[in-house]
Amino acid sequence: MAWSQDEERMLAQIEQHLVDDDPRLVARLESFNERARRSEERSAGGHAPSRSTVIIVVSWFLIATLVATLLILVLREGASAALALTAA
């Protein structure tokens, strides 16, 4: 749905007042828009995952492996102790 000419004019006035009143806000919004645009381009381009994503995935894999190993050791010790009690 298109905006009317009055609405377009009012939005342009509001934008100009913001630019005049708070140039830091305008700079922040432009920076945010630029980062959002680059992020969209990266996700649309099918690029490889970022370095931080790879580090997080590898960390979770290592944590899961450590927990599984510890559980196996605890269960194995528990089974060995149960066998020793029944044998005695």
PDB file of N, CA and C in Angstrom:
ATOM      1  N   MET A   1       0.845  -1.165   0.000  1.00  0.00           N
ATOM      2  CA  MET A   1       0.000   0.000   0.000  1.00  0.00           C
ATOM      3  C   MET A   1       0.899   1.240   0.000  1.00  0.00           C
ATOM      4  N   ALA A   2       0.692   2.109  -0.963  1.00  0.00           N
ATOM      5  CA  ALA A   2       1.528   3.296  -1.125  1.00  0.00           C
ATOM      6  C   ALA A   2       1.140   4.372  -0.113  1.00  0.00           C
ATOM      7  N   TRP A   3       2.121   5.189   0.224  1.00  0.00           N
ATOM      8  CA  TRP A   3       1.885   6.291   1.138  1.00  0.00           C
ATOM      9  C   TRP A   3       1.347   7.478   0.350  1.00  0.00           C
ATOM     10  N   SER A   4       0.537   8.272   0.997  1.00  0.00           N
ATOM     11  CA  SER A   4       0.042   9.477   0.345  1.00  0.00           C
ATOM     12  C   SER A   4       1.152  10.526   0.320  1.00  0.00           C
ATOM     13  N   GLN A   5       0.975  11.553  -0.486  1.00  0.00           N
ATOM     14  CA  GLN A   5       1.986  12.610  -0.569  1.00  0.00           C
ATOM     15  C   GLN A   5       2.140  13.342   0.757  1.00  0.00           C
ATOM     16  N   ASP A   6       1.041  13.517   1.455  1.00  0.00           N
ATOM     17  CA  ASP A   6       1.112  14.171   2.770  1.00  0.00           C
ATOM     18  C   ASP A   6       1.928  13.333   3.750  1.00  0.00           C
ATOM     19  N   GLU A   7       1.686  12.016   3.748  1.00  0.00           N
ATOM     20  CA  GLU A   7       2.437  11.137   4.641  1.00  0.00           C
ATOM     21  C   GLU A   7       3.923  11.139   4.281  1.00  0.00           C
ATOM     22  N   GLU A   8       4.234  11.088   2.993  1.00  0.00           N
ATOM     23  CA  GLU A   8       5.630  11.138   2.550  1.00  0.00           C
ATOM     24  C   GLU A   8       6.289  12.436   3.006  1.00  0.00           C
ATOM     25  N   ARG A   9       5.597  13.554   2.869  1.00  0.00           N
ATOM     26  CA  ARG A   9       6.119  14.857   3.260  1.00  0.00           C
ATOM     27  C   ARG A   9       6.353  14.904   4.769  1.00  0.00           C
ATOM     28  N   MET A  10       5.400  14.372   5.543  1.00  0.00           N
ATOM     29  CA  MET A  10       5.534  14.370   6.997  1.00  0.00           C
ATOM     30  C   MET A  10       6.713  13.503   7.440  1.00  0.00           C
ATOM     31  N   LEU A  11       6.872  12.352   6.814  1.00  0.00           N
ATOM     32  CA  LEU A  11       8.004  11.486   7.151  1.00  0.00           C
ATOM     33  C   LEU A  11       9.327  12.160   6.813  1.00  0.00           C
ATOM     34  N   ALA A  12       9.381  12.853   5.696  1.00  0.00           N
ATOM     35  CA  ALA A  12      10.602  13.561   5.312  1.00  0.00           C
ATOM     36  C   ALA A  12      10.910  14.662   6.319  1.00  0.00           C
ATOM     37  N   GLN A  13       9.886  15.352   6.809  1.00  0.00           N
ATOM     38  CA  GLN A  13      10.102  16.390   7.815  1.00  0.00           C
ATOM     39  C   GLN A  13      10.601  15.796   9.125  1.00  0.00           C
ATOM     40  N   ILE A  14       9.996  14.699   9.533  1.00  0.00           N
ATOM     41  CA  ILE A  14      10.431  14.033  10.769  1.00  0.00           C
ATOM     42  C   ILE A  14      11.885  13.593  10.638  1.00  0.00           C
ATOM     43  N   GLU A  15      12.218  13.000   9.500  1.00  0.00           N
ATOM     44  CA  GLU A  15      13.589  12.557   9.271  1.00  0.00           C
ATOM     45  C   GLU A  15      14.556  13.737   9.330  1.00  0.00           C
ATOM     46  N   GLN A  16      14.203  14.831   8.706  1.00  0.00           N
ATOM     47  CA  GLN A  16      15.082  16.003   8.704  1.00  0.00           C
ATOM     48  C   GLN A  16      15.248  16.568  10.114  1.00  0.00           C
ATOM     49  N   HIS A  17      14.184  16.579  10.897  1.00  0.00           N
ATOM     50  CA  HIS A  17      14.275  17.064  12.281  1.00  0.00           C
ATOM     51  C   HIS A  17      15.188  16.158  13.105  1.00  0.00           C
ATOM     52  N   LEU A  18      15.083  14.835  12.898  1.00  0.00           N
ATOM     53  CA  LEU A  18      15.967  13.919  13.621  1.00  0.00           C
ATOM     54  C   LEU A  18      17.420  14.140  13.239  1.00  0.00           C
ATOM     55  N   VAL A  19      17.668  14.332  11.955  1.00  0.00           N
ATOM     56  CA  VAL A  19      19.036  14.567  11.495  1.00  0.00           C
ATOM     57  C   VAL A  19      19.584  15.846  12.132  1.00  0.00           C
ATOM     58  N   ASP A  20      18.762  16.881  12.185  1.00  0.00           N
ATOM     59  CA  ASP A  20      19.206  18.155  12.751  1.00  0.00           C
ATOM     60  C   ASP A  20      19.383  18.074  14.270  1.00  0.00           C
ATOM     61  N   ASP A  21      18.478  17.388  14.944  1.00  0.00           N
ATOM     62  CA  ASP A  21      18.487  17.362  16.410  1.00  0.00           C
ATOM     63  C   ASP A  21      19.489  16.385  17.007  1.00  0.00           C
ATOM     64  N   ASP A  22      19.652  15.223  16.397  1.00  0.00           N
ATOM     65  CA  ASP A  22      20.486  14.188  17.011  1.00  0.00           C
ATOM     66  C   ASP A  22      21.323  13.470  15.950  1.00  0.00           C
ATOM     67  N   PRO A  23      22.428  14.067  15.532  1.00  0.00           N
ATOM     68  CA  PRO A  23      23.268  13.428  14.507  1.00  0.00           C
ATOM     69  C   PRO A  23      23.889  12.110  14.989  1.00  0.00           C
ATOM     70  N   ARG A  24      24.108  11.970  16.301  1.00  0.00           N
ATOM     71  CA  ARG A  24      24.649  10.692  16.813  1.00  0.00           C
ATOM     72  C   ARG A  24      23.659   9.558  16.608  1.00  0.00           C
ATOM     73  N   LEU A  25      22.367   9.830  16.821  1.00  0.00           N
ATOM     74  CA  LEU A  25      21.346   8.809  16.594  1.00  0.00           C
ATOM     75  C   LEU A  25      21.325   8.405  15.127  1.00  0.00           C
ATOM     76  N   VAL A  26      21.426   9.383  14.253  1.00  0.00           N
ATOM     77  CA  VAL A  26      21.434   9.093  12.821  1.00  0.00           C
ATOM     78  C   VAL A  26      22.631   8.215  12.463  1.00  0.00           C
ATOM     79  N   ALA A  27      23.796   8.527  13.020  1.00  0.00           N
ATOM     80  CA  ALA A  27      24.997   7.727  12.749  1.00  0.00           C
ATOM     81  C   ALA A  27      24.832   6.301  13.256  1.00  0.00           C
ATOM     82  N   ARG A  28      24.246   6.147  14.428  1.00  0.00           N
ATOM     83  CA  ARG A  28      24.017   4.796  14.974  1.00  0.00           C
ATOM     84  C   ARG A  28      23.047   4.005  14.108  1.00  0.00           C
ATOM     85  N   LEU A  29      21.969   4.658  13.685  1.00  0.00           N
ATOM     86  CA  LEU A  29      20.989   3.961  12.849  1.00  0.00           C
ATOM     87  C   LEU A  29      21.590   3.567  11.506  1.00  0.00           C
ATOM     88  N   GLU A  30      22.396   4.459  10.920  1.00  0.00           N
ATOM     89  CA  GLU A  30      23.046   4.128   9.655  1.00  0.00           C
ATOM     90  C   GLU A  30      24.015   2.964   9.837  1.00  0.00           C
ATOM     91  N   SER A  31      24.749   2.965  10.939  1.00  0.00           N
ATOM     92  CA  SER A  31      25.676   1.871  11.220  1.00  0.00           C
ATOM     93  C   SER A  31      24.919   0.562  11.399  1.00  0.00           C
ATOM     94  N   PHE A  32      23.821   0.614  12.134  1.00  0.00           N
ATOM     95  CA  PHE A  32      23.009  -0.587  12.337  1.00  0.00           C
ATOM     96  C   PHE A  32      22.468  -1.100  11.004  1.00  0.00           C
ATOM     97  N   ASN A  33      21.951  -0.199  10.183  1.00  0.00           N
ATOM     98  CA  ASN A  33      21.409  -0.603   8.884  1.00  0.00           C
ATOM     99  C   ASN A  33      22.480  -1.225   8.006  1.00  0.00           C
ATOM    100  N   GLU A  34      23.689  -0.692   8.049  1.00  0.00           N
ATOM    101  CA  GLU A  34      24.785  -1.237   7.249  1.00  0.00           C
ATOM    102  C   GLU A  34      25.145  -2.650   7.725  1.00  0.00           C
ATOM    103  N   ARG A  35      25.225  -2.827   9.043  1.00  0.00           N
ATOM    104  CA  ARG A  35      25.537  -4.161   9.574  1.00  0.00           C
ATOM    105  C   ARG A  35      24.438  -5.158   9.249  1.00  0.00           C
ATOM    106  N   ALA A  36      23.185  -4.730   9.346  1.00  0.00           N
ATOM    107  CA  ALA A  36      22.060  -5.616   9.023  1.00  0.00           C
ATOM    108  C   ALA A  36      22.083  -5.994   7.546  1.00  0.00           C
ATOM    109  N   ARG A  37      22.412  -5.032   6.690  1.00  0.00           N
ATOM    110  CA  ARG A  37      22.472  -5.314   5.259  1.00  0.00           C
ATOM    111  C   ARG A  37      23.584  -6.325   4.961  1.00  0.00           C
ATOM    112  N   ARG A  38      24.758  -6.123   5.572  1.00  0.00           N
ATOM    113  CA  ARG A  38      25.858  -7.070   5.351  1.00  0.00           C
ATOM    114  C   ARG A  38      25.519  -8.459   5.866  1.00  0.00           C
ATOM    115  N   SER A  39      24.842  -8.518   7.003  1.00  0.00           N
ATOM    116  CA  SER A  39      24.446  -9.806   7.566  1.00  0.00           C
ATOM    117  C   SER A  39      23.467 -10.527   6.647  1.00  0.00           C
ATOM    118  N   GLU A  40      22.523  -9.786   6.093  1.00  0.00           N
ATOM    119  CA  GLU A  40      21.565 -10.389   5.165  1.00  0.00           C
ATOM    120  C   GLU A  40      22.261 -10.884   3.907  1.00  0.00           C
ATOM    121  N   GLU A  41      23.228 -10.116   3.421  1.00  0.00           N
ATOM    122  CA  GLU A  41      23.964 -10.534   2.229  1.00  0.00           C
ATOM    123  C   GLU A  41      24.752 -11.806   2.491  1.00  0.00           C
ATOM    124  N   ARG A  42      25.353 -11.895   3.678  1.00  0.00           N
ATOM    125  CA  ARG A  42      26.116 -13.102   4.009  1.00  0.00           C
ATOM    126  C   ARG A  42      25.217 -14.322   4.102  1.00  0.00           C
ATOM    127  N   SER A  43      24.070 -14.167   4.761  1.00  0.00           N
ATOM    128  CA  SER A  43      23.177 -15.316   4.925  1.00  0.00           C
ATOM    129  C   SER A  43      22.543 -15.708   3.593  1.00  0.00           C
ATOM    130  N   ALA A  44      22.298 -14.753   2.727  1.00  0.00           N
ATOM    131  CA  ALA A  44      21.703 -15.063   1.423  1.00  0.00           C
ATOM    132  C   ALA A  44      22.737 -15.664   0.480  1.00  0.00           C
ATOM    133  N   GLY A  45      24.002 -15.337   0.685  1.00  0.00           N
ATOM    134  CA  GLY A  45      25.053 -15.810  -0.209  1.00  0.00           C
ATOM    135  C   GLY A  45      25.497 -17.229   0.067  1.00  0.00           C
ATOM    136  N   GLY A  46      25.070 -17.816   1.166  1.00  0.00           N
ATOM    137  CA  GLY A  46      25.450 -19.192   1.480  1.00  0.00           C
ATOM    138  C   GLY A  46      26.901 -19.340   1.892  1.00  0.00           C
ATOM    139  N   HIS A  47      27.458 -18.337   2.545  1.00  0.00           N
ATOM    140  CA  HIS A  47      28.844 -18.398   2.984  1.00  0.00           C
ATOM    141  C   HIS A  47      29.003 -19.399   4.118  1.00  0.00           C
ATOM    142  N   ALA A  48      30.244 -19.744   4.381  1.00  0.00           N
ATOM    143  CA  ALA A  48      30.562 -20.659   5.462  1.00  0.00           C
ATOM    144  C   ALA A  48      30.204 -20.010   6.804  1.00  0.00           C
ATOM    145  N   PRO A  49      29.961 -20.821   7.833  1.00  0.00           N
ATOM    146  CA  PRO A  49      29.636 -20.254   9.149  1.00  0.00           C
ATOM    147  C   PRO A  49      30.803 -19.427   9.679  1.00  0.00           C
ATOM    148  N   SER A  50      30.484 -18.483  10.524  1.00  0.00           N
ATOM    149  CA  SER A  50      31.521 -17.613  11.069  1.00  0.00           C
ATOM    150  C   SER A  50      32.437 -18.397  12.005  1.00  0.00           C
ATOM    151  N   ARG A  51      33.568 -17.802  12.296  1.00  0.00           N
ATOM    152  CA  ARG A  51      34.563 -18.448  13.156  1.00  0.00           C
ATOM    153  C   ARG A  51      34.003 -18.713  14.539  1.00  0.00           C
ATOM    154  N   SER A  52      33.253 -17.754  15.079  1.00  0.00           N
ATOM    155  CA  SER A  52      32.700 -17.939  16.421  1.00  0.00           C
ATOM    156  C   SER A  52      31.693 -19.087  16.450  1.00  0.00           C
ATOM    157  N   THR A  53      30.917 -19.260  15.385  1.00  0.00           N
ATOM    158  CA  THR A  53      29.965 -20.371  15.325  1.00  0.00           C
ATOM    159  C   THR A  53      30.697 -21.704  15.341  1.00  0.00           C
ATOM    160  N   VAL A  54      31.777 -21.800  14.601  1.00  0.00           N
ATOM    161  CA  VAL A  54      32.563 -23.043  14.567  1.00  0.00           C
ATOM    162  C   VAL A  54      33.157 -23.329  15.942  1.00  0.00           C
ATOM    163  N   ILE A  55      33.667 -22.300  16.604  1.00  0.00           N
ATOM    164  CA  ILE A  55      34.257 -22.486  17.938  1.00  0.00           C
ATOM    165  C   ILE A  55      33.201 -22.966  18.927  1.00  0.00           C
ATOM    166  N   ILE A  56      32.014 -22.413  18.866  1.00  0.00           N
ATOM    167  CA  ILE A  56      30.934 -22.818  19.771  1.00  0.00           C
ATOM    168  C   ILE A  56      30.531 -24.263  19.512  1.00  0.00           C
ATOM    169  N   VAL A  57      30.392 -24.642  18.258  1.00  0.00           N
ATOM    170  CA  VAL A  57      29.993 -26.025  17.931  1.00  0.00           C
ATOM    171  C   VAL A  57      31.055 -27.007  18.398  1.00  0.00           C
ATOM    172  N   VAL A  58      32.315 -26.706  18.150  1.00  0.00           N
ATOM    173  CA  VAL A  58      33.397 -27.601  18.578  1.00  0.00           C
ATOM    174  C   VAL A  58      33.429 -27.695  20.103  1.00  0.00           C
ATOM    175  N   SER A  59      33.220 -26.576  20.788  1.00  0.00           N
ATOM    176  CA  SER A  59      33.211 -26.590  22.253  1.00  0.00           C
ATOM    177  C   SER A  59      32.102 -27.476  22.793  1.00  0.00           C
ATOM    178  N   TRP A  60      30.894 -27.343  22.229  1.00  0.00           N
ATOM    179  CA  TRP A  60      29.781 -28.191  22.680  1.00  0.00           C
ATOM    180  C   TRP A  60      30.068 -29.665  22.406  1.00  0.00           C
ATOM    181  N   PHE A  61      30.687 -29.969  21.279  1.00  0.00           N
ATOM    182  CA  PHE A  61      31.031 -31.350  20.970  1.00  0.00           C
ATOM    183  C   PHE A  61      32.022 -31.899  21.994  1.00  0.00           C
ATOM    184  N   LEU A  62      33.031 -31.100  22.334  1.00  0.00           N
ATOM    185  CA  LEU A  62      34.014 -31.554  23.318  1.00  0.00           C
ATOM    186  C   LEU A  62      33.389 -31.730  24.700  1.00  0.00           C
ATOM    187  N   ILE A  63      32.507 -30.832  25.081  1.00  0.00           N
ATOM    188  CA  ILE A  63      31.826 -30.963  26.373  1.00  0.00           C
ATOM    189  C   ILE A  63      30.970 -32.224  26.400  1.00  0.00           C
ATOM    190  N   ALA A  64      30.229 -32.479  25.338  1.00  0.00           N
ATOM    191  CA  ALA A  64      29.389 -33.679  25.275  1.00  0.00           C
ATOM    192  C   ALA A  64      30.238 -34.939  25.340  1.00  0.00           C
ATOM    193  N   THR A  65      31.385 -34.932  24.661  1.00  0.00           N
ATOM    194  CA  THR A  65      32.284 -36.089  24.695  1.00  0.00           C
ATOM    195  C   THR A  65      32.831 -36.310  26.104  1.00  0.00           C
ATOM    196  N   LEU A  66      33.213 -35.233  26.768  1.00  0.00           N
ATOM    197  CA  LEU A  66      33.727 -35.340  28.132  1.00  0.00           C
ATOM    198  C   LEU A  66      32.669 -35.889  29.083  1.00  0.00           C
ATOM    199  N   VAL A  67      31.452 -35.387  28.992  1.00  0.00           N
ATOM    200  CA  VAL A  67      30.367 -35.861  29.863  1.00  0.00           C
ATOM    201  C   VAL A  67      30.083 -37.336  29.599  1.00  0.00           C
ATOM    202  N   ALA A  68      30.037 -37.727  28.324  1.00  0.00           N
ATOM    203  CA  ALA A  68      29.777 -39.139  28.001  1.00  0.00           C
ATOM    204  C   ALA A  68      30.895 -40.029  28.546  1.00  0.00           C
ATOM    205  N   THR A  69      32.136 -39.588  28.410  1.00  0.00           N
ATOM    206  CA  THR A  69      33.264 -40.376  28.919  1.00  0.00           C
ATOM    207  C   THR A  69      33.198 -40.520  30.437  1.00  0.00           C
ATOM    208  N   LEU A  70      32.887 -39.437  31.114  1.00  0.00           N
ATOM    209  CA  LEU A  70      32.774 -39.509  32.571  1.00  0.00           C
ATOM    210  C   LEU A  70      31.639 -40.428  33.006  1.00  0.00           C
ATOM    211  N   LEU A  71      30.507 -40.374  32.319  1.00  0.00           N
ATOM    212  CA  LEU A  71      29.396 -41.269  32.644  1.00  0.00           C
ATOM    213  C   LEU A  71      29.780 -42.730  32.433  1.00  0.00           C
ATOM    214  N   ILE A  72      30.467 -43.000  31.355  1.00  0.00           N
ATOM    215  CA  ILE A  72      30.900 -44.388  31.087  1.00  0.00           C
ATOM    216  C   ILE A  72      31.839 -44.857  32.200  1.00  0.00           C
ATOM    217  N   LEU A  73      32.785 -44.007  32.606  1.00  0.00           N
ATOM    218  CA  LEU A  73      33.718 -44.396  33.667  1.00  0.00           C
ATOM    219  C   LEU A  73      32.993 -44.631  34.985  1.00  0.00           C
ATOM    220  N   VAL A  74      32.051 -43.774  35.331  1.00  0.00           N
ATOM    221  CA  VAL A  74      31.308 -43.924  36.578  1.00  0.00           C
ATOM    222  C   VAL A  74      30.464 -45.184  36.547  1.00  0.00           C
ATOM    223  N   LEU A  75      29.782 -45.426  35.456  1.00  0.00           N
ATOM    224  CA  LEU A  75      28.942 -46.622  35.363  1.00  0.00           C
ATOM    225  C   LEU A  75      29.783 -47.892  35.370  1.00  0.00           C
ATOM    226  N   ARG A  76      30.929 -47.849  34.721  1.00  0.00           N
ATOM    227  CA  ARG A  76      31.805 -49.014  34.699  1.00  0.00           C
ATOM    228  C   ARG A  76      32.341 -49.304  36.103  1.00  0.00           C
ATOM    229  N   GLU A  77      32.725 -48.263  36.847  1.00  0.00           N
ATOM    230  CA  GLU A  77      33.201 -48.427  38.220  1.00  0.00           C
ATOM    231  C   GLU A  77      32.082 -48.966  39.106  1.00  0.00           C
ATOM    232  N   GLY A  78      30.867 -48.452  38.901  1.00  0.00           N
ATOM    233  CA  GLY A  78      29.739 -48.912  39.679  1.00  0.00           C
ATOM    234  C   GLY A  78      29.435 -50.378  39.418  1.00  0.00           C
ATOM    235  N   ALA A  79      29.533 -50.787  38.155  1.00  0.00           N
ATOM    236  CA  ALA A  79      29.291 -52.198  37.806  1.00  0.00           C
ATOM    237  C   ALA A  79      30.376 -53.086  38.378  1.00  0.00           C
ATOM    238  N   SER A  80      31.629 -52.603  38.339  1.00  0.00           N
ATOM    239  CA  SER A  80      32.728 -53.394  38.896  1.00  0.00           C
ATOM    240  C   SER A  80      32.567 -53.560  40.400  1.00  0.00           C
ATOM    241  N   ALA A  81      32.144 -52.520  41.069  1.00  0.00           N
ATOM    242  CA  ALA A  81      31.956 -52.601  42.510  1.00  0.00           C
ATOM    243  C   ALA A  81      30.797 -53.530  42.842  1.00  0.00           C
ATOM    244  N   ALA A  82      29.744 -53.514  42.063  1.00  0.00           N
ATOM    245  CA  ALA A  82      28.600 -54.406  42.303  1.00  0.00           C
ATOM    246  C   ALA A  82      29.017 -55.865  42.095  1.00  0.00           C
ATOM    247  N   LEU A  83      29.797 -56.143  41.071  1.00  0.00           N
ATOM    248  CA  LEU A  83      30.272 -57.509  40.832  1.00  0.00           C
ATOM    249  C   LEU A  83      31.185 -57.980  41.977  1.00  0.00           C
ATOM    250  N   ALA A  84      32.005 -57.097  42.460  1.00  0.00           N
ATOM    251  CA  ALA A  84      32.919 -57.464  43.550  1.00  0.00           C
ATOM    252  C   ALA A  84      32.125 -57.781  44.822  1.00  0.00           C
ATOM    253  N   LEU A  85      31.048 -57.056  45.062  1.00  0.00           N
ATOM    254  CA  LEU A  85      30.224 -57.306  46.247  1.00  0.00           C
ATOM    255  C   LEU A  85      29.485 -58.638  46.128  1.00  0.00           C
ATOM    256  N   THR A  86      28.969 -58.940  44.948  1.00  0.00           N
ATOM    257  CA  THR A  86      28.230 -60.192  44.782  1.00  0.00           C
ATOM    258  C   THR A  86      29.164 -61.391  44.788  1.00  0.00           C
ATOM    259  N   ALA A  87      30.396 -61.209  44.342  1.00  0.00           N
ATOM    260  CA  ALA A  87      31.350 -62.311  44.313  1.00  0.00           C
ATOM    261  C   ALA A  87      31.868 -62.620  45.721  1.00  0.00           C
ATOM    262  N   ALA A  88      31.862 -61.641  46.585  1.00  0.00           N
ATOM    263  CA  ALA A  88      32.437 -61.829  47.917  1.00  0.00           C
ATOM    264  C   ALA A  88      31.489 -62.433  48.860  1.00  0.00           C
TER     265      ALA A  88
END
